[in-house]
Amino acid sequence: MIPGSPASIRHRPSLRVAYLIVGVLITITSGLANALVSANLPQIQGALGLTPVQGAWLPAAYVMVNLSANLILFKARQQFGIRRFAEVALAAYLAITALHLFVDDYPTAVLVRAASGFVGAPLSSLGFYYVMQGFPKHLMGKAIVVGFGLTQLALPLAWLLSPALLDLGDWHTLYTFEFALALCTLAAVISLKLPPGIRIRVFEKTDFVTFLLLAPAFALIAGVLAQGQLQWWSEQPWMAWALLVSLALLLLAFFVEHHRANPLIQTRWIGTGEVIRFVVAALAFRLILSEQSYAAAGLLRTLGMGPDQFRLFYLVVIAGVLSGIAIGAATFGPKTMMPMAIAAVVLVLIASLLDSDATSETRPNNMMASQAMIAMAGALVMAPLILHGVMGALKRGADHIVTFVVLFTMTQSAGALLGPAIYGTFQQYRQHEYSGQITSHVDPTNPVVAQRLGIQRSIYAARVSDPVLGQAGGMALLQQAATREASIRAYNDVFRLNAVIAFAFLLWCLWRVTVQLRAARQAPSPPSAA
């Protein structure tokens, strides 16, 4: 249907299985590299001697470049072919990753993450096309669900593999594994090629003008979202200047595109209600799914849980993703897209309410059921959301696909930073509130507090003979316990906030269904055949 896509031809069953296996490998490779860094960021920071602010630039560099790469991906695969584009990107990425294995400094680490963001753009599409080749044509709807559902496996797999990789060595082992996985992917892509498709000349000189305007704008927004919570929004003037510059670049790029004969970005379509509703839905889904990656994982880390305690937890999450893929593939169809999206929102709503009563005794096994629900919701919702957007774009013409790809990538990649930015800011604010409330009631003359201080002092009694130092140590331990309790309460508020957002989103989805049903009933029936 679209130039640049591989042909849909018949394959013998063994070849379909090979395409499916390679598709799974490519899909996991496209997301696992960044997921490994996100899951092991504290260890990488410690090994390289980085501050939290410096460490936050590592995952941010991936998003900053990934957003820009998707601007040119669609036209690049139309003109050069997606396989050739992916092979060149993989080769460059392998060279930079190999360099980082020998030059282990901070600038090279940021460069590797940026290269990973660039290669992640074509790999995600390439993996989807390989999965599509693994299914016969009459099962293309199920192939879409499987292809996009597999992208949800990257983060739980990263948490599951990290302990074993770190046991073999330090952060070098993570990068060695990443390098080897990319090398296997390159070998698989070269060995088993996609069927050829139609290629046309589509690039224009003005496309690069738009790219040079939009790429830094997206990068500045991603940088602010990554650093806002750490450096605090109102304390750093550079954030305000970055947002102002990004706004000016966006307006200038839209002005250029609005007056082009063959625009890269369809500015007139972006302002329609259809696109605005799609962007709101995509951002809302990305936001409420952050409950798993930020809130649940953050709470368990606050309670002292390490990678070893997360193994069974993320096995359950992977089982939830696979269950969501199976259910979605079995029920997918034009009439089930909206019910699948509503079911995903309901699952997130229930899971957030289940997690909102955490205590200091909460452990990963207490959250397995809720997190399996969220994993299932993430696998259920991606295919209906993307297919709805693609169908809306194709109704306007194939030239609108680039705009859809940019909008979807922006909502998902930027949303991956937006969720932790919003929830992290809210969590810190509530933690300070709760900490003030708790410490205001810590009165040493209170018998209960005095008893607790005596228990804390006894910990230092065998090693500290000075009673004053023992008193100070006991007070410090009590303060740590108060901070931990304040943090747990703040995370519970984050879960409740996520439930409120999910409930509001559910009401909006039900209202949209009501509007569509009413419009369908009022539409005039087609004239009967003579």
Short mmCIF file of C-alpha atoms in Angstrom, two decimals:
data_model
loop_
_atom_site.label_atom_id
_atom_site.label_comp_id
_atom_site.label_asym_id
_atom_site.label_seq_id
_atom_site.Cartn_x
_atom_site.Cartn_y
_atom_site.Cartn_z
CA MET A 1 0.00 0.00 0.00
CA ILE A 2 2.80 2.43 0.85
CA PRO A 3 6.14 2.73 -1.02
CA GLY A 4 9.04 1.67 1.19
CA SER A 5 7.16 -1.18 2.83
CA PRO A 6 8.16 -4.76 1.99
CA ALA A 7 5.92 -6.78 -0.30
CA SER A 8 3.38 -9.12 1.28
CA ILE A 9 3.97 -12.48 -0.40
CA ARG A 10 3.35 -16.11 0.42
CA HIS A 11 6.05 -17.99 2.34
CA ARG A 12 6.41 -21.63 3.23
CA PRO A 13 5.74 -22.33 6.95
CA SER A 14 9.41 -22.81 7.88
CA LEU A 15 10.31 -19.44 6.37
CA ARG A 16 7.46 -17.76 8.22
CA VAL A 17 8.83 -19.15 11.48
CA ALA A 18 12.28 -17.80 10.60
CA TYR A 19 10.84 -14.34 9.86
CA LEU A 20 8.96 -14.41 13.16
CA ILE A 21 12.06 -15.37 15.15
CA VAL A 22 14.14 -12.64 13.52
CA GLY A 23 11.31 -10.18 14.14
CA VAL A 24 11.29 -11.01 17.85
CA LEU A 25 15.10 -10.59 17.99
CA ILE A 26 15.00 -7.20 16.24
CA THR A 27 12.10 -5.92 18.33
CA ILE A 28 13.79 -6.85 21.59
CA THR A 29 17.11 -5.39 20.43
CA SER A 30 15.47 -2.08 19.51
CA GLY A 31 14.24 -1.47 23.06
CA LEU A 32 16.49 -3.55 25.31
CA ALA A 33 19.58 -1.35 24.98
CA ASN A 34 17.92 1.71 26.48
CA ALA A 35 16.00 -0.42 28.99
CA LEU A 36 19.25 -1.92 30.32
CA VAL A 37 20.63 1.57 30.95
CA SER A 38 17.43 2.75 32.65
CA ALA A 39 17.28 -0.34 34.89
CA ASN A 40 20.95 -0.10 35.90
CA LEU A 41 21.46 3.67 35.91
CA PRO A 42 22.66 3.83 39.57
CA GLN A 43 25.35 1.19 38.89
CA ILE A 44 26.50 2.97 35.72
CA GLN A 45 26.60 6.31 37.54
CA GLY A 46 28.72 4.81 40.29
CA ALA A 47 31.13 3.10 37.90
CA LEU A 48 31.68 6.25 35.84
CA GLY A 49 31.65 8.58 38.86
CA LEU A 50 28.64 10.56 37.68
CA THR A 51 26.20 12.73 39.60
CA PRO A 52 22.45 12.04 39.26
CA VAL A 53 22.18 15.07 36.97
CA GLN A 54 24.89 13.70 34.67
CA GLY A 55 23.39 10.21 34.78
CA ALA A 56 19.96 11.51 33.72
CA TRP A 57 21.46 12.70 30.43
CA LEU A 58 22.14 9.07 29.40
CA PRO A 59 18.50 7.98 28.87
CA ALA A 60 17.63 11.52 27.78
CA ALA A 61 20.19 11.36 24.95
CA TYR A 62 18.40 8.29 23.59
CA VAL A 63 15.04 10.09 23.45
CA MET A 64 16.53 13.31 22.08
CA VAL A 65 17.98 11.52 19.04
CA ASN A 66 15.18 8.95 18.65
CA LEU A 67 12.61 11.70 18.17
CA SER A 68 14.71 13.30 15.45
CA ALA A 69 15.50 10.02 13.68
CA ASN A 70 11.81 9.29 13.18
CA LEU A 71 11.47 12.57 11.27
CA ILE A 72 13.50 11.18 8.38
CA LEU A 73 12.84 7.45 8.84
CA PHE A 74 9.68 7.23 6.77
CA LYS A 75 11.08 9.02 3.73
CA ALA A 76 14.46 7.27 4.09
CA ARG A 77 12.83 3.85 3.84
CA GLN A 78 10.77 5.02 0.84
CA GLN A 79 13.87 6.17 -1.04
CA PHE A 80 16.58 3.78 0.18
CA GLY A 81 14.66 0.88 1.71
CA ILE A 82 14.29 0.22 5.42
CA ARG A 83 16.68 -2.75 5.43
CA ARG A 84 19.55 -0.73 3.96
CA PHE A 85 18.84 2.15 6.34
CA ALA A 86 18.81 -0.22 9.33
CA GLU A 87 22.03 -1.96 8.25
CA VAL A 88 23.90 1.36 7.98
CA ALA A 89 22.52 2.50 11.34
CA LEU A 90 23.46 -0.82 12.99
CA ALA A 91 27.00 -0.70 11.60
CA ALA A 92 27.55 2.84 12.91
CA TYR A 93 26.05 1.89 16.28
CA LEU A 94 28.32 -1.16 16.57
CA ALA A 95 31.38 0.97 15.87
CA ILE A 96 30.46 3.52 18.56
CA THR A 97 29.58 0.83 21.12
CA ALA A 98 32.89 -0.95 20.49
CA LEU A 99 34.67 2.36 21.03
CA HIS A 100 32.95 2.78 24.40
CA LEU A 101 34.18 -0.64 25.53
CA PHE A 102 37.72 0.73 25.31
CA VAL A 103 37.16 4.44 26.08
CA ASP A 104 35.05 4.37 29.24
CA ASP A 105 34.40 8.05 29.84
CA TYR A 106 31.21 10.09 30.21
CA PRO A 107 31.15 11.81 26.76
CA THR A 108 31.50 8.47 25.01
CA ALA A 109 28.68 7.02 27.12
CA VAL A 110 26.38 9.87 26.05
CA LEU A 111 27.44 9.33 22.42
CA VAL A 112 26.57 5.62 22.64
CA ARG A 113 23.12 6.41 24.01
CA ALA A 114 22.53 8.94 21.23
CA ALA A 115 23.59 6.36 18.63
CA SER A 116 21.27 3.84 20.27
CA GLY A 117 18.39 6.30 19.91
CA PHE A 118 19.17 6.73 16.21
CA VAL A 119 19.34 3.01 15.47
CA GLY A 120 16.26 2.31 17.60
CA ALA A 121 14.04 4.20 15.14
CA PRO A 122 14.56 1.95 12.09
CA LEU A 123 14.88 -1.22 14.20
CA SER A 124 11.43 -0.83 15.74
CA SER A 125 9.83 -0.58 12.27
CA LEU A 126 12.06 -3.32 10.90
CA GLY A 127 11.10 -5.72 13.67
CA PHE A 128 7.43 -5.02 13.03
CA TYR A 129 7.81 -5.81 9.31
CA TYR A 130 9.62 -9.09 10.04
CA VAL A 131 6.82 -10.12 12.42
CA MET A 132 4.26 -9.27 9.73
CA GLN A 133 6.07 -11.61 7.30
CA GLY A 134 5.63 -14.40 9.86
CA PHE A 135 1.84 -14.39 9.48
CA PRO A 136 -0.34 -15.16 6.45
CA LYS A 137 -2.19 -12.24 4.93
CA HIS A 138 -5.59 -13.10 6.44
CA LEU A 139 -4.04 -12.85 9.94
CA MET A 140 -2.51 -9.41 9.48
CA GLY A 141 -4.65 -7.97 12.28
CA LYS A 142 -3.22 -10.48 14.73
CA ALA A 143 0.28 -9.79 13.41
CA ILE A 144 -0.16 -6.11 14.23
CA VAL A 145 -1.08 -6.95 17.83
CA VAL A 146 1.92 -9.30 18.19
CA GLY A 147 4.35 -6.88 16.53
CA PHE A 148 3.49 -3.93 18.72
CA GLY A 149 2.91 -6.01 21.85
CA LEU A 150 6.45 -7.40 21.72
CA THR A 151 7.81 -3.86 22.23
CA GLN A 152 6.48 -4.01 25.81
CA LEU A 153 8.94 -6.80 26.72
CA ALA A 154 12.10 -4.67 26.72
CA LEU A 155 11.93 -3.19 30.23
CA PRO A 156 10.93 -6.35 32.16
CA LEU A 157 13.55 -8.33 30.24
CA ALA A 158 16.18 -5.73 31.18
CA TRP A 159 15.34 -6.08 34.87
CA LEU A 160 15.32 -9.85 34.58
CA LEU A 161 18.71 -10.08 32.82
CA SER A 162 20.53 -7.35 34.73
CA PRO A 163 21.47 -9.32 37.89
CA ALA A 164 23.10 -12.13 35.88
CA LEU A 165 24.93 -9.66 33.62
CA LEU A 166 26.23 -7.58 36.53
CA ASP A 167 27.41 -10.73 38.31
CA LEU A 168 29.73 -11.35 35.35
CA GLY A 169 31.30 -7.91 35.66
CA ASP A 170 30.52 -4.22 35.93
CA TRP A 171 28.78 -1.98 33.41
CA HIS A 172 31.16 -3.24 30.70
CA THR A 173 29.18 -6.50 30.69
CA LEU A 174 25.96 -4.60 29.93
CA TYR A 175 27.57 -2.85 26.96
CA THR A 176 29.20 -6.07 25.78
CA PHE A 177 25.81 -7.79 25.84
CA GLU A 178 24.27 -4.82 24.01
CA PHE A 179 27.04 -4.97 21.40
CA ALA A 180 26.60 -8.71 20.91
CA LEU A 181 22.83 -8.41 20.59
CA ALA A 182 23.19 -5.71 17.92
CA LEU A 183 25.76 -7.86 16.11
CA CYS A 184 23.38 -10.84 16.08
CA THR A 185 20.63 -8.57 14.77
CA LEU A 186 22.83 -7.29 11.95
CA ALA A 187 23.73 -10.86 11.00
CA ALA A 188 20.07 -11.91 11.04
CA VAL A 189 18.99 -8.95 8.89
CA ILE A 190 21.69 -9.67 6.32
CA SER A 191 21.02 -13.42 6.30
CA LEU A 192 17.22 -13.25 6.03
CA LYS A 193 16.18 -10.30 3.91
CA LEU A 194 12.73 -8.79 3.68
CA PRO A 195 10.89 -9.11 0.35
CA PRO A 196 11.67 -6.11 -1.86
CA GLY A 197 9.24 -3.23 -2.04
CA ILE A 198 8.67 -0.17 -4.18
CA ARG A 199 11.19 2.63 -3.75
CA ILE A 200 10.62 6.19 -4.94
CA ARG A 201 12.50 9.48 -4.75
CA VAL A 202 10.82 11.54 -2.05
CA PHE A 203 13.46 13.69 -0.36
CA GLU A 204 13.39 17.42 -1.02
CA LYS A 205 15.86 20.08 0.10
CA THR A 206 13.26 21.70 2.34
CA ASP A 207 12.91 18.42 4.27
CA PHE A 208 16.36 18.98 5.74
CA VAL A 209 15.46 22.57 6.68
CA THR A 210 12.47 21.23 8.63
CA PHE A 211 14.65 18.55 10.20
CA LEU A 212 17.26 21.11 11.31
CA LEU A 213 14.50 23.12 12.97
CA LEU A 214 12.52 20.31 14.60
CA ALA A 215 15.44 18.14 15.78
CA PRO A 216 16.89 20.70 18.25
CA ALA A 217 13.38 21.68 19.34
CA PHE A 218 12.54 18.09 20.29
CA ALA A 219 15.97 17.66 21.92
CA LEU A 220 15.51 20.75 24.10
CA ILE A 221 12.06 19.61 25.26
CA ALA A 222 13.40 16.14 26.08
CA GLY A 223 16.32 17.66 28.01
CA VAL A 224 13.99 19.78 30.13
CA LEU A 225 11.72 16.82 30.90
CA ALA A 226 14.72 14.68 31.90
CA GLN A 227 16.32 17.30 34.16
CA GLY A 228 13.29 19.16 35.53
CA GLN A 229 12.71 16.89 38.50
CA LEU A 230 16.41 16.67 39.44
CA GLN A 231 17.45 20.30 39.03
CA TRP A 232 13.91 21.50 39.86
CA TRP A 233 11.81 23.39 37.42
CA SER A 234 11.89 26.88 38.90
CA GLU A 235 15.53 26.85 40.02
CA GLN A 236 17.31 26.65 36.65
CA PRO A 237 16.87 29.55 34.19
CA TRP A 238 18.26 27.47 31.33
CA MET A 239 15.08 25.38 31.33
CA ALA A 240 12.93 28.42 30.61
CA TRP A 241 15.29 29.52 27.83
CA ALA A 242 15.32 26.00 26.39
CA LEU A 243 11.52 25.89 26.25
CA LEU A 244 11.37 29.36 24.67
CA VAL A 245 13.93 28.42 22.01
CA SER A 246 12.13 25.13 21.30
CA LEU A 247 8.81 26.97 20.91
CA ALA A 248 10.39 29.44 18.48
CA LEU A 249 11.92 26.59 16.45
CA LEU A 250 8.61 24.71 16.36
CA LEU A 251 6.73 27.79 15.16
CA LEU A 252 9.34 28.46 12.49
CA ALA A 253 9.25 24.83 11.30
CA PHE A 254 5.44 24.91 11.15
CA PHE A 255 5.58 28.15 9.14
CA VAL A 256 7.96 26.53 6.65
CA GLU A 257 5.84 23.39 6.36
CA HIS A 258 2.56 25.28 6.11
CA HIS A 259 3.66 27.01 2.91
CA ARG A 260 5.26 24.02 1.14
CA ALA A 261 3.73 22.31 -1.86
CA ASN A 262 4.76 18.84 -0.54
CA PRO A 263 5.13 19.27 3.21
CA LEU A 264 6.88 16.79 5.47
CA ILE A 265 4.48 17.68 8.31
CA GLN A 266 0.82 18.20 7.43
CA THR A 267 0.17 21.31 9.52
CA ARG A 268 -3.46 21.66 8.43
CA TRP A 269 -4.22 18.12 9.58
CA ILE A 270 -2.52 18.57 12.96
CA GLY A 271 -5.05 21.19 14.03
CA THR A 272 -8.08 18.97 13.41
CA GLY A 273 -10.09 17.43 16.22
CA GLU A 274 -9.20 13.94 15.00
CA VAL A 275 -5.46 14.49 15.52
CA ILE A 276 -5.92 16.33 18.82
CA ARG A 277 -7.97 13.45 20.17
CA PHE A 278 -5.34 10.95 19.03
CA VAL A 279 -2.52 12.91 20.71
CA VAL A 280 -4.52 13.21 23.95
CA ALA A 281 -5.26 9.48 23.95
CA ALA A 282 -1.66 8.48 23.16
CA LEU A 283 -0.23 10.77 25.87
CA ALA A 284 -2.83 9.63 28.41
CA PHE A 285 -2.06 5.96 27.79
CA ARG A 286 1.68 6.61 28.04
CA LEU A 287 1.15 8.55 31.27
CA ILE A 288 -0.99 6.01 33.10
CA LEU A 289 1.29 3.15 32.03
CA SER A 290 4.16 4.99 33.82
CA GLU A 291 2.66 3.62 37.03
CA GLN A 292 4.70 0.48 36.43
CA SER A 293 8.02 1.89 35.25
CA TYR A 294 8.19 4.78 37.74
CA ALA A 295 5.83 4.40 40.69
CA ALA A 296 5.89 0.64 41.37
CA ALA A 297 9.60 0.21 40.68
CA GLY A 298 10.44 3.39 42.62
CA LEU A 299 8.45 2.32 45.66
CA LEU A 300 10.10 -1.09 45.78
CA ARG A 301 13.58 0.45 45.43
CA THR A 302 12.73 2.83 48.28
CA LEU A 303 11.90 -0.20 50.40
CA GLY A 304 15.36 -1.64 49.71
CA MET A 305 14.48 -4.12 46.99
CA GLY A 306 17.36 -4.90 44.63
CA PRO A 307 17.55 -6.65 41.26
CA ASP A 308 17.63 -10.09 42.87
CA GLN A 309 14.25 -9.47 44.54
CA PHE A 310 12.73 -8.37 41.23
CA ARG A 311 13.29 -11.61 39.30
CA LEU A 312 9.97 -13.32 40.02
CA PHE A 313 8.23 -9.95 39.93
CA TYR A 314 9.30 -9.24 36.34
CA LEU A 315 8.65 -12.83 35.29
CA VAL A 316 5.04 -12.17 36.25
CA VAL A 317 5.15 -8.87 34.31
CA ILE A 318 6.43 -10.71 31.21
CA ALA A 319 3.63 -13.26 31.64
CA GLY A 320 1.18 -10.34 31.76
CA VAL A 321 2.57 -8.91 28.51
CA LEU A 322 2.34 -12.29 26.76
CA SER A 323 -1.22 -12.76 28.05
CA GLY A 324 -2.17 -9.33 26.72
CA ILE A 325 -0.67 -10.19 23.33
CA ALA A 326 -2.55 -13.51 23.21
CA ILE A 327 -5.89 -11.97 24.23
CA GLY A 328 -5.44 -9.03 21.87
CA ALA A 329 -4.52 -11.24 18.92
CA ALA A 330 -7.46 -13.56 19.58
CA THR A 331 -10.05 -10.77 19.83
CA PHE A 332 -8.63 -8.09 17.51
CA GLY A 333 -10.93 -6.66 14.86
CA PRO A 334 -12.51 -3.38 13.71
CA LYS A 335 -15.34 -3.75 16.24
CA THR A 336 -13.09 -4.65 19.18
CA MET A 337 -10.53 -1.83 18.96
CA MET A 338 -12.40 0.52 21.27
CA PRO A 339 -13.43 -2.24 23.76
CA MET A 340 -9.77 -3.30 23.95
CA ALA A 341 -8.70 0.28 24.73
CA ILE A 342 -11.41 0.66 27.39
CA ALA A 343 -10.45 -2.69 28.93
CA ALA A 344 -6.81 -1.50 29.12
CA VAL A 345 -7.85 1.67 30.98
CA VAL A 346 -9.99 -0.34 33.40
CA LEU A 347 -7.07 -2.67 34.13
CA VAL A 348 -4.78 0.27 34.92
CA LEU A 349 -7.46 1.85 37.12
CA ILE A 350 -7.93 -1.34 39.16
CA ALA A 351 -4.17 -1.89 39.45
CA SER A 352 -3.54 1.65 40.69
CA LEU A 353 -6.22 1.28 43.37
CA LEU A 354 -4.73 -2.05 44.47
CA ASP A 355 -1.27 -0.48 44.86
CA SER A 356 -2.43 2.66 46.68
CA ASP A 357 -2.31 1.13 50.18
CA ALA A 358 1.39 0.18 50.29
CA THR A 359 3.24 0.07 53.62
CA SER A 360 6.80 -0.50 54.77
CA GLU A 361 5.95 -4.22 54.74
CA THR A 362 5.08 -4.24 51.03
CA ARG A 363 7.20 -6.57 48.93
CA PRO A 364 7.27 -7.46 45.21
CA ASN A 365 4.93 -10.41 45.70
CA ASN A 366 2.26 -8.00 47.02
CA MET A 367 2.26 -6.10 43.72
CA MET A 368 2.53 -8.94 41.21
CA ALA A 369 -1.19 -9.12 40.40
CA SER A 370 -1.54 -5.37 39.85
CA GLN A 371 1.59 -5.10 37.74
CA ALA A 372 0.53 -8.07 35.61
CA MET A 373 -2.69 -6.14 34.91
CA ILE A 374 -0.75 -3.06 33.79
CA ALA A 375 1.55 -5.17 31.61
CA MET A 376 -1.50 -6.77 30.02
CA ALA A 377 -3.04 -3.33 29.46
CA GLY A 378 0.11 -2.07 27.73
CA ALA A 379 0.07 -5.02 25.33
CA LEU A 380 -3.66 -4.66 24.64
CA VAL A 381 -3.72 -0.96 23.85
CA MET A 382 -0.81 -0.41 21.44
CA ALA A 383 -2.26 -2.07 18.34
CA PRO A 384 -5.72 -0.40 18.48
CA LEU A 385 -4.15 2.97 19.14
CA ILE A 386 -1.66 2.75 16.27
CA LEU A 387 -4.10 1.21 13.80
CA HIS A 388 -6.68 3.90 14.53
CA GLY A 389 -4.08 6.60 13.84
CA VAL A 390 -2.81 4.92 10.66
CA MET A 391 -6.34 4.52 9.29
CA GLY A 392 -7.06 8.18 9.95
CA ALA A 393 -3.84 9.20 8.18
CA LEU A 394 -4.44 6.95 5.16
CA LYS A 395 -7.91 8.45 4.68
CA ARG A 396 -6.16 11.77 4.04
CA GLY A 397 -3.44 10.27 1.85
CA ALA A 398 -0.14 8.40 2.15
CA ASP A 399 1.73 11.70 2.59
CA HIS A 400 0.06 12.07 6.00
CA ILE A 401 1.82 8.98 7.37
CA VAL A 402 4.98 10.95 8.17
CA THR A 403 2.94 13.30 10.34
CA PHE A 404 1.35 10.37 12.14
CA VAL A 405 4.72 8.70 12.74
CA VAL A 406 6.15 11.92 14.19
CA LEU A 407 3.12 12.48 16.43
CA PHE A 408 3.04 8.90 17.69
CA THR A 409 6.78 8.77 18.33
CA MET A 410 6.68 12.11 20.08
CA THR A 411 3.85 11.03 22.38
CA GLN A 412 5.52 7.72 23.26
CA SER A 413 9.18 8.78 23.52
CA ALA A 414 8.50 12.15 25.13
CA GLY A 415 5.76 10.51 27.20
CA ALA A 416 8.35 8.12 28.62
CA LEU A 417 10.04 11.21 30.09
CA LEU A 418 6.82 13.11 30.81
CA GLY A 419 5.41 10.42 33.12
CA PRO A 420 8.41 10.30 35.50
CA ALA A 421 8.68 14.10 35.32
CA ILE A 422 5.07 14.67 36.40
CA TYR A 423 4.85 11.83 38.92
CA GLY A 424 8.37 12.48 40.24
CA THR A 425 7.58 16.14 40.88
CA PHE A 426 4.30 15.23 42.59
CA GLN A 427 6.00 12.53 44.65
CA GLN A 428 8.74 14.87 45.88
CA TYR A 429 6.21 17.54 46.79
CA ARG A 430 4.04 15.11 48.76
CA GLN A 431 7.08 13.55 50.41
CA HIS A 432 8.18 16.93 51.77
CA GLU A 433 4.65 17.50 53.09
CA TYR A 434 4.48 14.13 54.81
CA SER A 435 8.04 14.42 56.14
CA GLY A 436 7.17 17.74 57.78
CA GLN A 437 4.05 16.24 59.34
CA ILE A 438 5.89 13.21 60.69
CA THR A 439 8.95 15.02 62.07
CA SER A 440 6.76 17.65 63.75
CA HIS A 441 5.42 14.90 66.01
CA VAL A 442 8.85 13.48 66.91
CA ASP A 443 9.08 14.73 70.49
CA PRO A 444 11.83 13.06 72.60
CA THR A 445 9.70 13.61 75.73
CA ASN A 446 6.93 11.47 74.30
CA PRO A 447 7.18 7.98 75.89
CA VAL A 448 6.63 6.19 72.57
CA VAL A 449 9.28 8.30 70.81
CA ALA A 450 11.67 7.89 73.74
CA GLN A 451 11.22 4.11 73.59
CA ARG A 452 11.90 4.10 69.85
CA LEU A 453 15.04 6.24 70.38
CA GLY A 454 16.21 3.79 73.03
CA ILE A 455 15.87 0.92 70.56
CA GLN A 456 17.80 2.91 67.93
CA ARG A 457 20.56 3.81 70.43
CA SER A 458 21.00 0.17 71.36
CA ILE A 459 22.17 -0.49 67.79
CA TYR A 460 25.21 1.74 68.42
CA ALA A 461 25.73 0.70 72.07
CA ALA A 462 28.22 -2.07 71.26
CA ARG A 463 30.39 0.23 69.09
CA VAL A 464 29.88 3.77 70.49
CA SER A 465 30.65 4.40 74.15
CA ASP A 466 29.84 8.13 74.05
CA PRO A 467 26.13 8.53 75.01
CA VAL A 468 25.86 11.80 73.07
CA LEU A 469 27.05 10.15 69.85
CA GLY A 470 24.76 7.23 70.52
CA GLN A 471 21.83 9.63 70.97
CA ALA A 472 22.70 11.37 67.67
CA GLY A 473 23.00 8.04 65.85
CA GLY A 474 19.65 6.89 67.17
CA MET A 475 18.03 10.16 66.12
CA ALA A 476 19.54 9.80 62.63
CA LEU A 477 18.10 6.28 62.28
CA LEU A 478 14.71 7.51 63.43
CA GLN A 479 14.89 10.31 60.87
CA GLN A 480 15.67 7.79 58.13
CA ALA A 481 12.63 5.74 59.13
CA ALA A 482 10.47 8.89 59.07
CA THR A 483 11.76 9.79 55.59
CA ARG A 484 11.03 6.28 54.34
CA GLU A 485 7.47 6.40 55.68
CA ALA A 486 6.94 9.82 54.10
CA SER A 487 8.19 8.48 50.77
CA ILE A 488 5.84 5.47 50.96
CA ARG A 489 2.86 7.75 51.62
CA ALA A 490 3.90 9.95 48.70
CA TYR A 491 4.05 6.96 46.37
CA ASN A 492 0.57 5.96 47.52
CA ASP A 493 -0.60 9.41 46.48
CA VAL A 494 1.03 8.85 43.07
CA PHE A 495 -0.94 5.62 42.69
CA ARG A 496 -4.14 7.48 43.61
CA LEU A 497 -3.33 10.27 41.15
CA ASN A 498 -2.80 7.68 38.42
CA ALA A 499 -6.16 6.12 39.30
CA VAL A 500 -7.85 9.54 39.05
CA ILE A 501 -6.28 10.18 35.63
CA ALA A 502 -7.25 6.69 34.45
CA PHE A 503 -10.83 7.21 35.66
CA ALA A 504 -11.09 10.58 33.89
CA PHE A 505 -9.67 9.00 30.74
CA LEU A 506 -12.17 6.14 31.01
CA LEU A 507 -15.07 8.62 31.21
CA TRP A 508 -13.71 10.41 28.14
CA CYS A 509 -13.46 7.11 26.20
CA LEU A 510 -17.04 6.19 27.13
CA TRP A 511 -18.23 9.64 26.06
CA ARG A 512 -16.47 9.25 22.69
CA VAL A 513 -18.13 5.85 22.20
CA THR A 514 -21.52 7.41 22.96
CA VAL A 515 -20.89 10.19 20.44
CA GLN A 516 -19.85 7.71 17.75
CA LEU A 517 -22.88 5.46 18.33
CA ARG A 518 -25.21 8.44 18.20
CA ALA A 519 -23.63 9.65 14.95
CA ALA A 520 -23.92 6.17 13.45
CA ARG A 521 -27.65 6.00 14.28
CA GLN A 522 -28.33 9.45 12.84
CA ALA A 523 -26.38 8.81 9.61
CA PRO A 524 -28.63 8.34 6.57
CA SER A 525 -28.87 4.76 5.37
CA PRO A 526 -27.42 4.03 1.90
CA PRO A 527 -29.96 3.79 -0.93
CA SER A 528 -31.09 0.29 -1.77
CA ALA A 529 -30.02 -1.31 -5.03
CA ALA A 530 -32.48 -1.00 -7.89
#
